[in-house]
mmCIF file of C-alpha atoms in Angstrom:
data_model
loop_
_atom_site.group_PDB
_atom_site.id
_atom_site.type_symbol
_atom_site.label_atom_id
_atom_site.label_comp_id
_atom_site.label_asym_id
_atom_site.label_seq_id
_atom_site.Cartn_x
_atom_site.Cartn_y
_atom_site.Cartn_z
ATOM 1 C CA MET A 1 0.136 -0.158 0.040
ATOM 2 C CA LEU A 2 1.226 3.585 -0.479
ATOM 3 C CA ASP A 3 2.173 5.948 1.901
ATOM 4 C CA LEU A 4 3.624 9.445 2.665
ATOM 5 C CA ASP A 5 7.001 8.344 1.730
ATOM 6 C CA SER A 6 6.510 6.084 -1.208
ATOM 7 C CA LEU A 7 4.373 8.988 -3.357
ATOM 8 C CA PRO A 8 5.492 9.380 -7.063
ATOM 9 C CA GLY A 9 7.322 12.719 -5.987
ATOM 10 C CA ASP A 10 6.713 13.760 -9.639
ATOM 11 C CA ASP A 11 5.224 17.376 -8.815
ATOM 12 C CA LEU A 12 3.995 19.394 -6.039
ATOM 13 C CA ALA A 13 0.463 19.633 -7.042
ATOM 14 C CA VAL A 14 0.655 15.858 -7.781
ATOM 15 C CA ASN A 15 2.260 14.771 -4.446
ATOM 16 C CA LEU A 16 -0.863 16.887 -2.559
ATOM 17 C CA ALA A 17 -3.651 15.444 -4.870
ATOM 18 C CA ASP A 18 -2.128 12.169 -3.975
ATOM 19 C CA THR A 19 -2.431 12.287 0.020
ATOM 20 C CA VAL A 20 -5.960 10.636 -0.761
ATOM 21 C CA MET A 21 -6.591 7.420 -1.655
ATOM 22 C CA LEU A 22 -9.825 6.563 -3.463
ATOM 23 C CA ALA A 23 -9.837 3.599 -5.509
ATOM 24 C CA VAL A 24 -10.432 1.943 -2.000
ATOM 25 C CA SER A 25 -13.501 1.719 0.272
ATOM 26 C CA PRO A 26 -13.443 3.730 2.703
ATOM 27 C CA SER A 27 -10.767 6.135 0.985
ATOM 28 C CA ILE A 28 -7.531 6.616 3.148
ATOM 29 C CA ASP A 29 -6.407 9.915 3.603
ATOM 30 C CA LEU A 30 -3.121 10.236 4.243
ATOM 31 C CA LEU A 31 -3.294 13.494 6.001
ATOM 32 C CA ASP A 32 -5.165 11.969 9.056
ATOM 33 C CA ASP A 33 -1.632 10.816 10.678
ATOM 34 C CA GLY A 34 0.645 13.094 7.963
ATOM 35 C CA HIS A 35 -0.183 16.364 7.306
ATOM 36 C CA ALA A 36 3.059 17.690 9.165
ATOM 37 C CA LYS A 37 5.212 15.395 7.506
ATOM 38 C CA PHE A 38 3.601 15.546 3.813
ATOM 39 C CA TRP A 39 4.689 19.770 4.230
ATOM 40 C CA ALA A 40 7.936 18.942 5.832
ATOM 41 C CA THR A 41 8.806 16.599 2.874
ATOM 42 C CA GLN A 42 7.869 19.063 -0.074
ATOM 43 C CA ALA A 43 9.957 21.049 -2.108
ATOM 44 C CA LEU A 44 8.186 24.402 -0.835
ATOM 45 C CA PRO A 45 9.902 28.029 -1.344
ATOM 46 C CA GLU A 46 11.566 30.232 1.375
ATOM 47 C CA GLY A 47 9.707 31.484 3.877
ATOM 48 C CA ALA A 48 6.409 28.706 3.261
ATOM 49 C CA ARG A 49 4.964 26.801 6.908
ATOM 50 C CA ALA A 50 2.810 24.243 6.698
ATOM 51 C CA PRO A 51 -0.575 25.405 6.356
ATOM 52 C CA SER A 52 -3.725 24.261 8.761
ATOM 53 C CA ALA A 53 -5.087 20.644 7.612
ATOM 54 C CA GLU A 54 -8.372 22.135 6.983
ATOM 55 C CA GLN A 55 -6.692 24.701 4.399
ATOM 56 C CA THR A 56 -4.703 21.730 2.576
ATOM 57 C CA ARG A 57 -7.277 19.344 2.514
ATOM 58 C CA ARG A 58 -9.640 22.147 0.649
ATOM 59 C CA LEU A 59 -6.796 22.927 -2.110
ATOM 60 C CA ARG A 60 -6.331 19.275 -2.522
ATOM 61 C CA SER A 61 -10.139 18.638 -3.321
ATOM 62 C CA ALA A 62 -9.728 21.594 -5.581
ATOM 63 C CA VAL A 63 -6.239 20.390 -7.165
ATOM 64 C CA ARG A 64 -7.720 16.988 -7.759
ATOM 65 C CA GLU A 65 -10.729 17.834 -9.481
ATOM 66 C CA LEU A 66 -8.439 19.559 -11.755
ATOM 67 C CA LEU A 67 -5.981 17.131 -12.402
ATOM 68 C CA GLU A 68 -8.610 14.396 -12.756
ATOM 69 C CA ALA A 69 -10.274 16.507 -15.363
ATOM 70 C CA VAL A 70 -7.547 17.044 -17.777
ATOM 71 C CA VAL A 71 -6.800 12.679 -17.241
ATOM 72 C CA ALA A 72 -10.675 12.364 -17.980
ATOM 73 C CA LYS A 73 -10.223 15.298 -21.146
ATOM 74 C CA ARG A 74 -12.958 17.216 -19.666
ATOM 75 C CA GLU A 75 -13.544 20.721 -18.122
ATOM 76 C CA PRO A 76 -12.854 20.920 -14.733
ATOM 77 C CA GLU A 77 -15.802 21.901 -12.209
ATOM 78 C CA ALA A 78 -15.880 26.036 -12.043
ATOM 79 C CA TRP A 79 -15.550 25.390 -8.371
ATOM 80 C CA ALA A 80 -12.330 23.972 -8.561
ATOM 81 C CA ALA A 81 -10.231 26.615 -10.872
ATOM 82 C CA GLU A 82 -11.815 29.238 -8.712
ATOM 83 C CA ARG A 83 -10.111 28.099 -5.697
ATOM 84 C CA VAL A 84 -6.521 27.226 -6.779
ATOM 85 C CA ASN A 85 -6.611 30.663 -8.833
ATOM 86 C CA ALA A 86 -7.610 32.090 -5.338
ATOM 87 C CA ALA A 87 -4.585 30.426 -3.641
ATOM 88 C CA ALA A 88 -2.183 31.532 -5.973
ATOM 89 C CA ALA A 89 -3.117 35.071 -5.758
ATOM 90 C CA ALA A 90 -3.222 34.952 -2.622
ATOM 91 C CA VAL A 91 0.982 35.455 -2.577
ATOM 92 C CA PRO A 92 2.285 37.650 -4.311
ATOM 93 C CA THR A 93 5.590 36.536 -6.082
ATOM 94 C CA SER A 94 8.287 39.052 -7.773
ATOM 95 C CA PRO A 95 11.366 37.901 -9.959
ATOM 96 C CA ARG A 96 14.654 39.141 -8.138
ATOM 97 C CA LEU A 97 18.123 38.765 -9.489
ATOM 98 C CA ILE A 98 20.274 36.734 -7.437
ATOM 99 C CA ASP A 99 23.875 35.660 -8.535
ATOM 100 C CA GLY A 100 23.588 36.681 -11.933
ATOM 101 C CA ARG A 101 19.981 34.249 -12.294
ATOM 102 C CA ALA A 102 16.343 35.128 -11.853
ATOM 103 C CA GLU A 103 14.772 33.098 -9.216
ATOM 104 C CA THR A 104 11.016 33.740 -7.573
ATOM 105 C CA CYS A 105 10.535 35.230 -4.392
ATOM 106 C CA TRP A 106 7.163 34.796 -2.843
ATOM 107 C CA HIS A 107 6.068 37.499 -0.094
ATOM 108 C CA GLY A 108 3.728 35.927 2.208
ATOM 109 C CA GLY A 109 3.782 39.175 4.753
ATOM 110 C CA ASP A 110 0.221 39.632 4.277
ATOM 111 C CA GLY A 111 -1.093 36.612 6.153
ATOM 112 C CA GLY A 112 -1.369 34.324 2.459
ATOM 113 C CA GLU A 113 -0.166 30.797 3.196
ATOM 114 C CA ILE A 114 3.186 30.470 0.668
ATOM 115 C CA ALA A 115 2.940 26.589 1.006
ATOM 116 C CA LEU A 116 -0.784 26.673 -0.464
ATOM 117 C CA ALA A 117 0.028 29.232 -3.197
ATOM 118 C CA ALA A 118 3.293 27.316 -4.574
ATOM 119 C CA VAL A 119 0.690 23.835 -4.876
ATOM 120 C CA ALA A 120 -1.744 26.148 -6.825
ATOM 121 C CA VAL A 121 0.826 27.750 -8.959
ATOM 122 C CA ALA A 122 2.412 24.166 -9.828
ATOM 123 C CA ALA A 123 -1.219 22.825 -10.561
ATOM 124 C CA ILE A 124 -2.093 25.629 -13.081
ATOM 125 C CA ASP A 125 1.422 25.372 -14.550
ATOM 126 C CA LEU A 126 0.997 21.348 -15.054
ATOM 127 C CA VAL A 127 -2.774 21.373 -16.275
ATOM 128 C CA SER A 128 -1.856 24.542 -19.021
ATOM 129 C CA GLY A 129 1.385 23.279 -19.959
ATOM 130 C CA PRO A 130 2.588 20.408 -22.185
ATOM 131 C CA ARG A 131 3.757 18.066 -18.928
ATOM 132 C CA ALA A 132 -0.578 18.211 -19.029
ATOM 133 C CA ALA A 133 -0.321 15.417 -21.881
ATOM 134 C CA ARG A 134 2.015 13.075 -19.887
ATOM 135 C CA LEU A 135 -0.781 13.485 -16.402
ATOM 136 C CA ARG A 136 -1.805 9.738 -15.850
ATOM 137 C CA ARG A 137 -3.780 7.577 -13.440
ATOM 138 C CA CYS A 138 -2.048 4.443 -12.521
ATOM 139 C CA GLY A 139 -2.696 1.804 -14.212
ATOM 140 C CA ALA A 140 -3.382 -0.803 -11.093
ATOM 141 C CA HIS A 141 -7.090 -1.375 -10.799
ATOM 142 C CA ASP A 142 -6.661 -0.460 -6.671
ATOM 143 C CA CYS A 143 -4.739 2.829 -6.885
ATOM 144 C CA SER A 144 -6.190 5.870 -7.521
ATOM 145 C CA MET A 145 -2.549 7.994 -8.063
ATOM 146 C CA LEU A 146 -1.759 10.303 -10.369
ATOM 147 C CA PHE A 147 1.357 11.191 -11.939
ATOM 148 C CA VAL A 148 3.462 12.516 -14.224
ATOM 149 C CA ALA A 149 4.788 10.153 -16.925
ATOM 150 C CA ALA A 150 8.804 10.601 -17.804
ATOM 151 C CA ASN A 151 7.861 8.407 -20.893
ATOM 152 C CA SER A 152 5.021 7.044 -22.701
ATOM 153 C CA ARG A 153 5.374 3.562 -21.666
ATOM 154 C CA ARG A 154 5.016 4.609 -17.989
ATOM 155 C CA VAL A 155 1.632 3.296 -16.179
ATOM 156 C CA TRP A 156 2.305 2.794 -13.143
ATOM 157 C CA CYS A 157 2.603 5.400 -10.575
ATOM 158 C CA THR A 158 5.032 3.986 -8.682
ATOM 159 C CA PRO A 159 6.739 0.810 -10.636
ATOM 160 C CA SER A 160 8.465 -0.820 -7.446
ATOM 161 C CA LEU A 161 5.025 -1.364 -5.907
ATOM 162 C CA CYS A 162 1.931 -1.165 -7.943
ATOM 163 C CA GLY A 163 3.865 -2.076 -11.497
ATOM 164 C CA ASN A 164 5.384 -4.852 -9.074
ATOM 165 C CA ARG A 165 2.341 -5.743 -7.508
ATOM 166 C CA VAL A 166 0.586 -6.482 -11.005
ATOM 167 C CA ARG A 167 3.425 -7.945 -12.565
ATOM 168 C CA VAL A 168 3.301 -10.546 -9.711
ATOM 169 C CA ALA A 169 -0.500 -11.077 -9.738
ATOM 170 C CA ARG A 170 0.278 -11.538 -13.482
ATOM 171 C CA HIS A 171 2.416 -13.866 -12.954
ATOM 172 C CA ALA A 172 0.884 -15.848 -10.670
ATOM 173 C CA ALA A 173 -2.153 -16.079 -12.942
ATOM 174 C CA LYS A 174 -0.190 -17.517 -15.536
ATOM 175 C CA GLY A 175 1.337 -20.473 -12.908
#
């Protein structure tokens, strides 16, 4: 079974979306016991801190809807786009020249949640850019994880877990 330690790690938005396992009944919320751990393991902009669990779950539902819409090749629900846009807009950014290269600086001084804004920006970049075509749902029937495929042949969220489990079951069925 997947847990926070085995998230595919493809993208900040995908990682947040994958913190709820929907292919099991009842669904499993990996944030129930791992909210702080999730945020501690993500590559976040400087100054970001873990938002509340409620804020995290609200954004997760919107991000998951956006990503699921891309995978299903349909328009996302309007509320999801609005929520993601609001999270992205809550924290202004500015370019800064640091050591001869441009970096994005996040300004959360007005109470905005930098971590949520970073997830929202990652989601917007993913669904509106060229990587959207590589966004997939895991090919294992009992997994709901999403991932950005590095190549066209990738079908499992984590080849060492889901991919291996499916291959073992297929081999056993032949036996």
